[in-house]
Amino acid sequence: ITFLPQRKEKPIVVYGTSIAQGACASRPGMAWTNILGRKLDYPVVNLGFSGNGRLESEVLKFVTDVSAEIYVLDCLPNLGPNKTNTEAEIKKRLRNSIQDIRSKRPEAKILLTQHAGYSDGEVDGTRRSVYVTLNKWTTEIFIELERNGFRNLYMLAKKEISLSNDAFVDGTHPTDLGMEQYARAYEIKLNGILTK
């Protein structure tokens, strides 16, 4: 057994939820972050926290301790709108997270990811409303920041992730197939960003 040398590239750092963590994948190598690292042949740091991807400033301080080429913020599934997570609060968290990263890592690229949706979204209006609302607010923040001069800011849209109905275990978490679809969407998006 020989150890591989440390990679010279700065990693892609993913801050996310149980979906990024790899929940419901059949084995650790099937988490979308692991698949993505193999597809891109690029180092990926997985900071997925089950139930706790909430864009908290305290966590962002640790996330940005890692010097990254790209920071991925994929936390919307843990930020469902409710009495606490109002439009103002969620927009504030999105805005502050991006600004926190930019202030500490001014040259880093940032990828903001929309909610990938639920498999029952087309038949359950309440569930559909969650991701449609979150994605609308995310798009508004993305546009606002771009208009205010933010550069190297990107967004991965739900339609680009495009999970199929067979891609879910429980309507929320991806199966191995869903993880593969997730990774493919990220591969396409990040290939375009890494070459810029």
XYZ file of C-alpha atoms in Angstrom:
196
model
C 0.000 0.000 0.000
C 1.335 3.404 -0.901
C -0.180 6.753 -0.031
C -1.154 9.101 -2.816
C 0.586 12.475 -2.713
C -1.442 15.432 -1.503
C -3.305 17.106 -4.359
C -2.018 20.512 -5.398
C -5.417 21.872 -6.398
C -7.538 23.750 -3.916
C -10.609 21.578 -3.244
C -14.274 22.033 -3.997
C -15.857 22.503 -0.554
C -19.500 21.459 -0.231
C -21.542 22.813 2.688
C -24.867 21.031 2.702
C -27.430 18.757 4.285
C -27.895 15.005 4.720
C -28.217 14.796 0.925
C -24.636 16.029 0.527
C -23.572 13.934 3.514
C -24.708 10.850 1.595
C -27.840 9.802 3.488
C -29.635 6.851 1.843
C -26.798 6.038 -0.558
C -26.070 2.314 -0.364
C -22.435 2.878 0.644
C -20.106 5.831 1.311
C -18.658 5.823 -2.201
C -22.112 6.501 -3.651
C -22.647 9.907 -2.029
C -22.868 12.468 -4.826
C -19.800 14.285 -3.522
C -17.740 11.069 -3.804
C -19.081 10.377 -7.299
C -18.312 13.972 -8.284
C -14.732 13.738 -7.056
C -14.219 10.654 -9.242
C -15.915 12.203 -12.273
C -13.876 15.402 -12.102
C -10.704 13.774 -10.749
C -10.658 16.693 -8.361
C -10.560 16.930 -4.543
C -13.968 17.436 -2.924
C -14.441 18.197 0.782
C -17.836 17.019 2.047
C -19.238 19.202 4.838
C -22.771 17.824 4.738
C -24.568 17.907 8.089
C -27.717 15.834 8.487
C -30.573 18.172 9.385
C -28.141 20.999 10.053
C -27.219 22.621 6.757
C -28.676 25.943 7.877
C -26.182 28.525 6.591
C -25.268 29.519 10.127
C -22.496 32.092 10.403
C -20.830 30.049 13.152
C -20.508 27.088 10.790
C -19.413 29.280 7.871
C -16.389 30.338 9.920
C -15.215 26.715 9.927
C -16.218 26.091 6.301
C -14.084 29.003 5.134
C -11.117 27.769 7.187
C -10.607 25.430 4.244
C -9.083 27.327 1.340
C -11.192 26.265 -1.634
C -11.336 26.836 -5.356
C -15.125 26.730 -5.154
C -17.518 26.831 -2.202
C -20.825 25.047 -2.846
C -23.795 26.122 -0.714
C -26.442 23.375 -0.957
C -28.463 23.946 2.226
C -32.011 24.748 1.102
C -33.529 21.348 2.060
C -32.856 22.245 5.722
C -34.349 25.727 5.415
C -38.020 25.021 4.706
C -40.168 28.143 5.095
C -41.954 28.355 8.441
C -42.576 30.841 11.269
C -38.832 30.999 12.010
C -37.529 30.635 8.475
C -39.336 33.614 6.999
C -38.490 35.086 3.613
C -36.445 37.808 5.304
C -34.523 35.297 7.440
C -33.697 32.893 4.633
C -32.651 35.700 2.295
C -30.491 37.143 5.072
C -28.788 33.765 5.594
C -28.150 33.340 1.876
C -26.820 36.883 1.502
C -24.682 36.737 4.647
C -23.222 33.332 3.767
C -22.052 34.527 0.384
C -20.705 37.766 1.843
C -18.918 35.878 4.659
C -17.177 33.623 2.157
C -16.245 36.542 -0.077
C -14.855 38.589 2.812
C -12.604 35.749 3.991
C -11.801 34.238 0.592
C -12.082 37.106 -1.925
C -10.802 35.101 -4.918
C -12.929 31.996 -4.361
C -15.806 31.032 -6.611
C -19.202 30.396 -4.982
C -21.901 28.065 -6.305
C -25.384 28.529 -4.858
C -27.614 25.478 -5.366
C -31.398 25.513 -5.625
C -33.563 22.924 -3.880
C -33.708 19.797 -6.066
C -37.364 19.190 -5.157
C -39.375 16.247 -3.872
C -40.632 13.244 -5.830
C -44.205 13.925 -4.687
C -44.086 17.631 -5.496
C -46.404 17.337 -8.485
C -49.190 15.753 -6.388
C -48.628 17.443 -3.012
C -49.067 21.193 -3.262
C -47.668 21.856 0.205
C -44.440 19.996 -0.540
C -44.143 21.649 -3.949
C -44.623 25.074 -2.405
C -41.585 24.543 -0.152
C -39.045 24.122 -2.936
C -40.693 26.519 -5.376
C -40.667 29.254 -2.720
C -37.083 28.580 -1.621
C -35.855 28.528 -5.206
C -37.623 31.810 -5.963
C -35.982 33.508 -2.974
C -32.596 32.035 -3.894
C -32.874 33.340 -7.442
C -33.814 36.780 -6.141
C -30.739 36.883 -3.881
C -28.531 35.654 -6.718
C -29.795 38.422 -9.019
C -29.502 41.034 -6.265
C -25.882 40.162 -5.534
C -24.936 40.043 -9.215
C -26.457 43.496 -9.710
C -24.439 44.717 -6.714
C -21.223 43.674 -8.405
C -20.583 40.199 -7.013
C -18.371 38.233 -9.393
C -17.511 34.545 -9.502
C -20.999 33.756 -8.195
C -22.915 30.941 -9.885
C -26.189 29.085 -9.407
C -27.165 25.471 -10.044
C -30.893 25.406 -10.797
C -33.402 22.676 -9.940
C -34.037 22.062 -13.637
C -30.324 21.406 -14.140
C -30.294 18.811 -11.342
C -33.457 17.260 -12.805
C -33.942 14.310 -10.465
C -36.282 11.654 -11.837
C -39.126 10.075 -9.838
C -37.009 6.949 -9.408
C -34.214 8.997 -7.831
C -35.666 9.143 -4.293
C -35.820 6.756 -1.333
C -38.420 8.650 0.681
C -39.440 11.524 -1.558
C -36.565 13.651 -0.228
C -33.266 11.755 -0.117
C -31.702 10.377 -3.291
C -31.102 6.701 -4.009
C -27.829 5.662 -5.676
C -29.502 6.608 -8.965
C -30.420 10.013 -7.546
C -26.886 10.517 -6.267
C -25.586 9.744 -9.747
C -28.000 12.280 -11.281
C -27.008 14.880 -8.682
C -23.304 14.287 -9.363
C -23.823 14.531 -13.120
C -25.517 17.933 -12.771
C -22.666 19.181 -10.600
C -20.072 17.734 -12.984
C -21.505 19.680 -15.913
C -21.817 22.906 -13.909
C -18.440 22.721 -12.202
C -16.586 21.792 -15.371
C -17.775 25.101 -16.786
C -16.751 27.017 -13.665
C -13.341 25.374 -13.174
C -12.246 26.319 -16.691
C -13.029 30.050 -16.163
